[in-house]
mmCIF file of C-alpha atoms in Angstrom:
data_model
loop_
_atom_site.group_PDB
_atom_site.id
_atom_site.type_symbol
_atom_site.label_atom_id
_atom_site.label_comp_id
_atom_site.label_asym_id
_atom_site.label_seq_id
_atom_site.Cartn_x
_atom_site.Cartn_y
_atom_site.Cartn_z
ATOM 1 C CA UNK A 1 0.000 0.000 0.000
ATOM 2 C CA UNK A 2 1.168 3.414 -0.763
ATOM 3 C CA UNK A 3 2.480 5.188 2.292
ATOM 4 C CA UNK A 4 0.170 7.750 1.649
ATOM 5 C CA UNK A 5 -2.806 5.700 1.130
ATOM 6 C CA UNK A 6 -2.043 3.574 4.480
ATOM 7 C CA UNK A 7 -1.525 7.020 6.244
ATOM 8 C CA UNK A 8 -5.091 7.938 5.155
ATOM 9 C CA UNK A 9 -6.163 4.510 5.866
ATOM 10 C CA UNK A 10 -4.556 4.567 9.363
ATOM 11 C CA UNK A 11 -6.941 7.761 10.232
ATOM 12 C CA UNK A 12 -9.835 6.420 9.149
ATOM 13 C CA UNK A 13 -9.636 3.454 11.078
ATOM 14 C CA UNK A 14 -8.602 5.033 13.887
ATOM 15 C CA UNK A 15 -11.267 7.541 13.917
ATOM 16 C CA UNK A 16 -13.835 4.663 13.537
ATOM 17 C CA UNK A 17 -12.542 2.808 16.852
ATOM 18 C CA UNK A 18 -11.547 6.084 18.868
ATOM 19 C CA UNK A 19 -14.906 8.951 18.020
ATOM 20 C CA UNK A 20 -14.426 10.964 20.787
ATOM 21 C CA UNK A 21 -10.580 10.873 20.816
ATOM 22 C CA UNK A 22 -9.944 14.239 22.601
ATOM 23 C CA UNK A 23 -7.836 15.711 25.476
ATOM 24 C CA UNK A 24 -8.634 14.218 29.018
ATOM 25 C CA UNK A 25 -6.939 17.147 31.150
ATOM 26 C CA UNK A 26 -9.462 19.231 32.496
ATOM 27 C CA UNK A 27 -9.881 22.808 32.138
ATOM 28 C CA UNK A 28 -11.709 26.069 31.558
ATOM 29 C CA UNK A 29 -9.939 28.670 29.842
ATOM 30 C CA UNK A 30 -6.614 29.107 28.095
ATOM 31 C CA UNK A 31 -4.341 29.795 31.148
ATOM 32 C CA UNK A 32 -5.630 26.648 33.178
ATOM 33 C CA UNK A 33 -5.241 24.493 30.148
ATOM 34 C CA UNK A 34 -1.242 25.993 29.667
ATOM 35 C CA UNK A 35 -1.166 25.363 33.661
ATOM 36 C CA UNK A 36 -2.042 21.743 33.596
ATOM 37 C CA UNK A 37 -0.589 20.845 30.393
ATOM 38 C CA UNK A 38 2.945 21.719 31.950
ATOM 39 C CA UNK A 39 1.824 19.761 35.074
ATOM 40 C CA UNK A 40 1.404 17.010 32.660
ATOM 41 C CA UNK A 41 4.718 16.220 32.187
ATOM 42 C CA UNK A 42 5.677 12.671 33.159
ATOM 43 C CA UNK A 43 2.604 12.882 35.220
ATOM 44 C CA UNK A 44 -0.556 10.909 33.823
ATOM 45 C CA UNK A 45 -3.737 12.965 32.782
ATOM 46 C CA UNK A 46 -5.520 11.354 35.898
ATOM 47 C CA UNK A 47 -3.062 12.835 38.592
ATOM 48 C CA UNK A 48 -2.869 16.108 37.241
ATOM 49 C CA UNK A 49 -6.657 16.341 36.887
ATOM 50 C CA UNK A 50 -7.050 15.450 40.980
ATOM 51 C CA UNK A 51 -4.134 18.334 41.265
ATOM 52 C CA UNK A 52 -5.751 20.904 39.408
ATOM 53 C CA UNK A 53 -9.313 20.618 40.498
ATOM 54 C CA UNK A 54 -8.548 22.455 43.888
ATOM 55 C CA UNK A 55 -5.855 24.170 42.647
ATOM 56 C CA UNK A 56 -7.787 25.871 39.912
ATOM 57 C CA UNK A 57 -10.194 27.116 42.712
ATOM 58 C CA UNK A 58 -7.487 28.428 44.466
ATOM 59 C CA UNK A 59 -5.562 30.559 41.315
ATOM 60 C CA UNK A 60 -8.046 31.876 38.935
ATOM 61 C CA UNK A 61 -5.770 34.542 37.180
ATOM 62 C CA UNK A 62 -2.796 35.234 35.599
ATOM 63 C CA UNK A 63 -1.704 37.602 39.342
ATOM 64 C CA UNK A 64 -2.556 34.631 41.424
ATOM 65 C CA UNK A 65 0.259 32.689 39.808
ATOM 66 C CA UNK A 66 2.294 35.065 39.950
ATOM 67 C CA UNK A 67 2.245 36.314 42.960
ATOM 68 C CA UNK A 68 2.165 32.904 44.868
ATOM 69 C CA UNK A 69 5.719 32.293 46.652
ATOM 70 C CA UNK A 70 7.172 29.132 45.204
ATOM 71 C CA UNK A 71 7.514 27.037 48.522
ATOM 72 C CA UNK A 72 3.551 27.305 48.774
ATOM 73 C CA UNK A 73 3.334 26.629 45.282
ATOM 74 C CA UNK A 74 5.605 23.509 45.418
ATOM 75 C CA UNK A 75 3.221 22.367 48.240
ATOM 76 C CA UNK A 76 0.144 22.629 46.030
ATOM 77 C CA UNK A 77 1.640 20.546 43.039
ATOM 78 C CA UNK A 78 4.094 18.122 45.023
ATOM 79 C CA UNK A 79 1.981 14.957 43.635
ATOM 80 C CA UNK A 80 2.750 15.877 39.819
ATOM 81 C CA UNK A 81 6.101 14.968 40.230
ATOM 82 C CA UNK A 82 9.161 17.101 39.171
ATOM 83 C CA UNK A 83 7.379 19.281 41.179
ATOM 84 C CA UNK A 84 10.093 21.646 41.825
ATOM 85 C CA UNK A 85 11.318 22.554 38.509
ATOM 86 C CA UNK A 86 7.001 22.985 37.693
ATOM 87 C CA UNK A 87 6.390 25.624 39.934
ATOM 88 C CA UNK A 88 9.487 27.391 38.944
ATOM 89 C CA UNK A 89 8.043 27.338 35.285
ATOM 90 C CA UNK A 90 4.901 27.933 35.999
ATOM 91 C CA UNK A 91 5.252 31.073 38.379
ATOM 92 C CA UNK A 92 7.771 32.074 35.617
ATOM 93 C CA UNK A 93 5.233 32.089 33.332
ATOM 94 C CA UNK A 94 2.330 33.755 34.529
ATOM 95 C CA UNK A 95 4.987 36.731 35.203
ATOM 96 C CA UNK A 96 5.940 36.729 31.721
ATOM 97 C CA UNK A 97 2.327 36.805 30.522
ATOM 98 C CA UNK A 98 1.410 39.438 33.111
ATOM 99 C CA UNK A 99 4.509 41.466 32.117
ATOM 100 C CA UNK A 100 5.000 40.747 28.274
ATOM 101 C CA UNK A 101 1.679 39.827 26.798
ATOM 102 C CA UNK A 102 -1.439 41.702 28.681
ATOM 103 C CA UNK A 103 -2.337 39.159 31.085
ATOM 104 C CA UNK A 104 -3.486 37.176 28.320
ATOM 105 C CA UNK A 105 -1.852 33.447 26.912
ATOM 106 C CA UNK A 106 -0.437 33.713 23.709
ATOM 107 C CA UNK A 107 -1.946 32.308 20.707
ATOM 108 C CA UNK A 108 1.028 32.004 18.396
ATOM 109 C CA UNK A 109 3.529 29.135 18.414
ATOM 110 C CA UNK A 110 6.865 32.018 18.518
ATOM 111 C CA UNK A 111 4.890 33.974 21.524
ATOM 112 C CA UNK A 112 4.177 30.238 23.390
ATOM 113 C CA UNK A 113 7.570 28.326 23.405
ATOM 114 C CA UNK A 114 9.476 31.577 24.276
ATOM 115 C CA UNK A 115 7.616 30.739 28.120
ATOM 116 C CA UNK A 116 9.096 28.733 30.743
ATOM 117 C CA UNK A 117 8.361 24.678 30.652
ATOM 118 C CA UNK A 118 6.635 25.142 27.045
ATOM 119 C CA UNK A 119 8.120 23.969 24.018
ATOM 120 C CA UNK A 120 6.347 22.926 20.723
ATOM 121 C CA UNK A 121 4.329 19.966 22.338
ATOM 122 C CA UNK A 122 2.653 21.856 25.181
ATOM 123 C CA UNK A 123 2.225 25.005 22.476
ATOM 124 C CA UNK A 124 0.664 22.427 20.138
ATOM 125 C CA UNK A 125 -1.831 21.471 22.905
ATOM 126 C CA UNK A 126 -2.694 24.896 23.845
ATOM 127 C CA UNK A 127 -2.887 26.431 20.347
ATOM 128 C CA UNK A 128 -5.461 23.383 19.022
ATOM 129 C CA UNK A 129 -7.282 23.165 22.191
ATOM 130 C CA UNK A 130 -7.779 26.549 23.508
ATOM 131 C CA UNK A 131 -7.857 28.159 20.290
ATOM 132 C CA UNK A 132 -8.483 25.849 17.428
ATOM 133 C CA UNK A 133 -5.536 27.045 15.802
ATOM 134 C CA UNK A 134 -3.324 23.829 14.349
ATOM 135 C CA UNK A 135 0.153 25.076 13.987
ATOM 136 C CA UNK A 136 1.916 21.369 14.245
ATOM 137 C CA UNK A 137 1.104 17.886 15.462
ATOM 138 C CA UNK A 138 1.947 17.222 19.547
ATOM 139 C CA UNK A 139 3.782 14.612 19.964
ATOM 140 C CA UNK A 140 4.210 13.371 23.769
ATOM 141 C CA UNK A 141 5.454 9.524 24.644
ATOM 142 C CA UNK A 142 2.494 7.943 22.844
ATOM 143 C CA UNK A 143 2.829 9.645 19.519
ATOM 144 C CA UNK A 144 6.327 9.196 19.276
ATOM 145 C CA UNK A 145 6.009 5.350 20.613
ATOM 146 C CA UNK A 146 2.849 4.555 18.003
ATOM 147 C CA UNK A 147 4.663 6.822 15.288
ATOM 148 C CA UNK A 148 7.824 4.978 15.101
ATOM 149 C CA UNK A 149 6.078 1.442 15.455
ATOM 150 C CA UNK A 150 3.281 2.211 12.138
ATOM 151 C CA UNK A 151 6.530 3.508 10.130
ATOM 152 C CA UNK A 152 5.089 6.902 9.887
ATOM 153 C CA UNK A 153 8.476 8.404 11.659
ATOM 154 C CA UNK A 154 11.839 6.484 11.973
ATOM 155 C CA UNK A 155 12.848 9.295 14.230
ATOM 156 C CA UNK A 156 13.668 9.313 18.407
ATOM 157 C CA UNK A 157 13.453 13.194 18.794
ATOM 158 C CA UNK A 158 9.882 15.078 19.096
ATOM 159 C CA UNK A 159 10.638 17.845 17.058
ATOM 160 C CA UNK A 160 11.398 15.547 13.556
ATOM 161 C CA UNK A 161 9.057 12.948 14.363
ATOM 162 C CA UNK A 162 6.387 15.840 14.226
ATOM 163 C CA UNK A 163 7.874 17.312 11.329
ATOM 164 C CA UNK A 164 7.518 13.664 9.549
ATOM 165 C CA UNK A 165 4.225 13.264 10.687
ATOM 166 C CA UNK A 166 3.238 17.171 9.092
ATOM 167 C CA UNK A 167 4.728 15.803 5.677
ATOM 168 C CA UNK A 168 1.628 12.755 5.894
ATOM 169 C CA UNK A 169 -1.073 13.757 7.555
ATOM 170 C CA UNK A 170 -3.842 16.949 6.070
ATOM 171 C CA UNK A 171 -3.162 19.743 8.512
ATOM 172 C CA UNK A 172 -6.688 19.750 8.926
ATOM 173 C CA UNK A 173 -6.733 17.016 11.474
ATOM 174 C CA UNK A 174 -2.986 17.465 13.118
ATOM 175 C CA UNK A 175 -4.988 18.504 16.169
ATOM 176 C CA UNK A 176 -6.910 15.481 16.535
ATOM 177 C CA UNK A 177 -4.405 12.981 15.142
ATOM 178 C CA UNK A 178 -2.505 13.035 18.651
ATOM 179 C CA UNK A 179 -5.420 12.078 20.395
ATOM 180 C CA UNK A 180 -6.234 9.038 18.057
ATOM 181 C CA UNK A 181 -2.826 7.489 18.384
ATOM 182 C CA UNK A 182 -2.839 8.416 22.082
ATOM 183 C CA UNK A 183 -5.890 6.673 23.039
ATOM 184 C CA UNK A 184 -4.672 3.682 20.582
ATOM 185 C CA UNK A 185 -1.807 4.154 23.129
ATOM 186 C CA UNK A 186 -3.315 3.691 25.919
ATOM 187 C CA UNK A 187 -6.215 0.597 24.750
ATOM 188 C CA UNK A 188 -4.301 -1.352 22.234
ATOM 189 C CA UNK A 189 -0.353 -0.378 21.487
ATOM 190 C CA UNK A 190 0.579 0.029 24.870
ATOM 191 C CA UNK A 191 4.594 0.260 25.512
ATOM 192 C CA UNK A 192 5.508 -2.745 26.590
ATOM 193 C CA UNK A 193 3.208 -5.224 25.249
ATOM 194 C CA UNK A 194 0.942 -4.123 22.664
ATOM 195 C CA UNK A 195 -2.006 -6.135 21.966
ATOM 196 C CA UNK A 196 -1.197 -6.878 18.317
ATOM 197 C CA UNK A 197 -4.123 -9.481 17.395
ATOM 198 C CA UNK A 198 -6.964 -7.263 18.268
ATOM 199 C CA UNK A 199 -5.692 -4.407 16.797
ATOM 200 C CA UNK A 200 -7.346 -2.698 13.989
ATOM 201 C CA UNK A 201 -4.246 -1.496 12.352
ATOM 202 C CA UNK A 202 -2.399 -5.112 12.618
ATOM 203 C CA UNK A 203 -2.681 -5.927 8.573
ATOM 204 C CA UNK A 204 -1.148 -2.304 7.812
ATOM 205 C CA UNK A 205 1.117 -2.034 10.916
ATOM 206 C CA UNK A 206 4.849 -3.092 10.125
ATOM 207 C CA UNK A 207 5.700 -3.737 13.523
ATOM 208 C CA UNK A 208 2.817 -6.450 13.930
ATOM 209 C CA UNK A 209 4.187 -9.888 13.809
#
């Protein structure tokens, strides 16, 4: 099969098992969504979602972040792991919005990944989610696992494994496509033993024995 053809063919089969592939953090406006997705870092979806429901009660704006001392800060976030180096970034952040950019979170890819604890994946997730704007394809351990095992990417580093995946996929759907190979991910192709004989791509996978 062409590798475009199974590339199309890959999407539509995954949208078929996966219909309401979409992003499981929880959130209500730009800022929490930047907020959580750097929480989100080695840290499953689940954690940070029991982590941000009281902190998100607790910090509602862009001053609240950065005003917060860091040791209090640390205390509020110690479960997500990495904790340290998260509040750092974070409180970073919300100065550098405050200060540089109104108070508001940027919605450009240059203006995101110049902010402490973002580079292209969490600017990815912010852009399509927040503001349905689908600048380049996120890639966190999932995509880059399910990417390199389909052939679509022979590449180890996030940054040309997305720009691989851009070359194949419509740009129409690069916001979505993370979320359909990250819930096959998490059912099916899981890391260390992916369930190969019930999985829908197993005829057009190249890693399927």
């Amino acid at each position: 099969m062409p590798e475009e053809l199974r590339s199309s063919e890959i999407i539509r089969r995954l949208s078929v098992a996966y219909p309401n592939a979409r992003i499981a953090l929880k959130y209500s406006n730009p800022l929490e969504l930047l907020v959580a997705v750097i929480l989100s870092a080695q840290c499953t979806d689940q954690v940070v979602n029991r982590i941000t429901a009281p902190l998100f009660k607790k910090y509602t704006s862009v001053e609240d972040y950065a005003s917060v001392e860091v040791a209090e800060f640390e205390t509020d976030i110690k479960s997500a792991g990495f904790y340290r180096n998260k509040a750092k970034n974070i409180i970073a952040t919300a100065n550098l919005i405050k200060e540089k950019f109104g108070g508001k979170v940027p919605s450009t890819m240059a203006e995101l990944i110049t902010l402490p604890g973002v580079a292209r994946k969490t600017a990815n997730i912010v852009l399509y989610n927040a503001y349905g704007i689908t600048d380049g394809i996120a890639v966190d351990t999932h995509v880059a696992r399910l990417s390199q095992r389909l052939g679509l990417s022979a590449n180890k580093d996030p940054v040309k494994i997305e720009k691989d995946l851009m070359q194949i996929i419509p740009q129409k759907i690069w916001g979505s496509f993370s979320y359909l190979l990250i819930e096959h991910g998490r059912a099916v192709c899981i890391a260390r033993k992916p369930k190969c004989k019930i999985c829908t791509l197993n005829d057009i996978c190249p890693s399927a024995p």
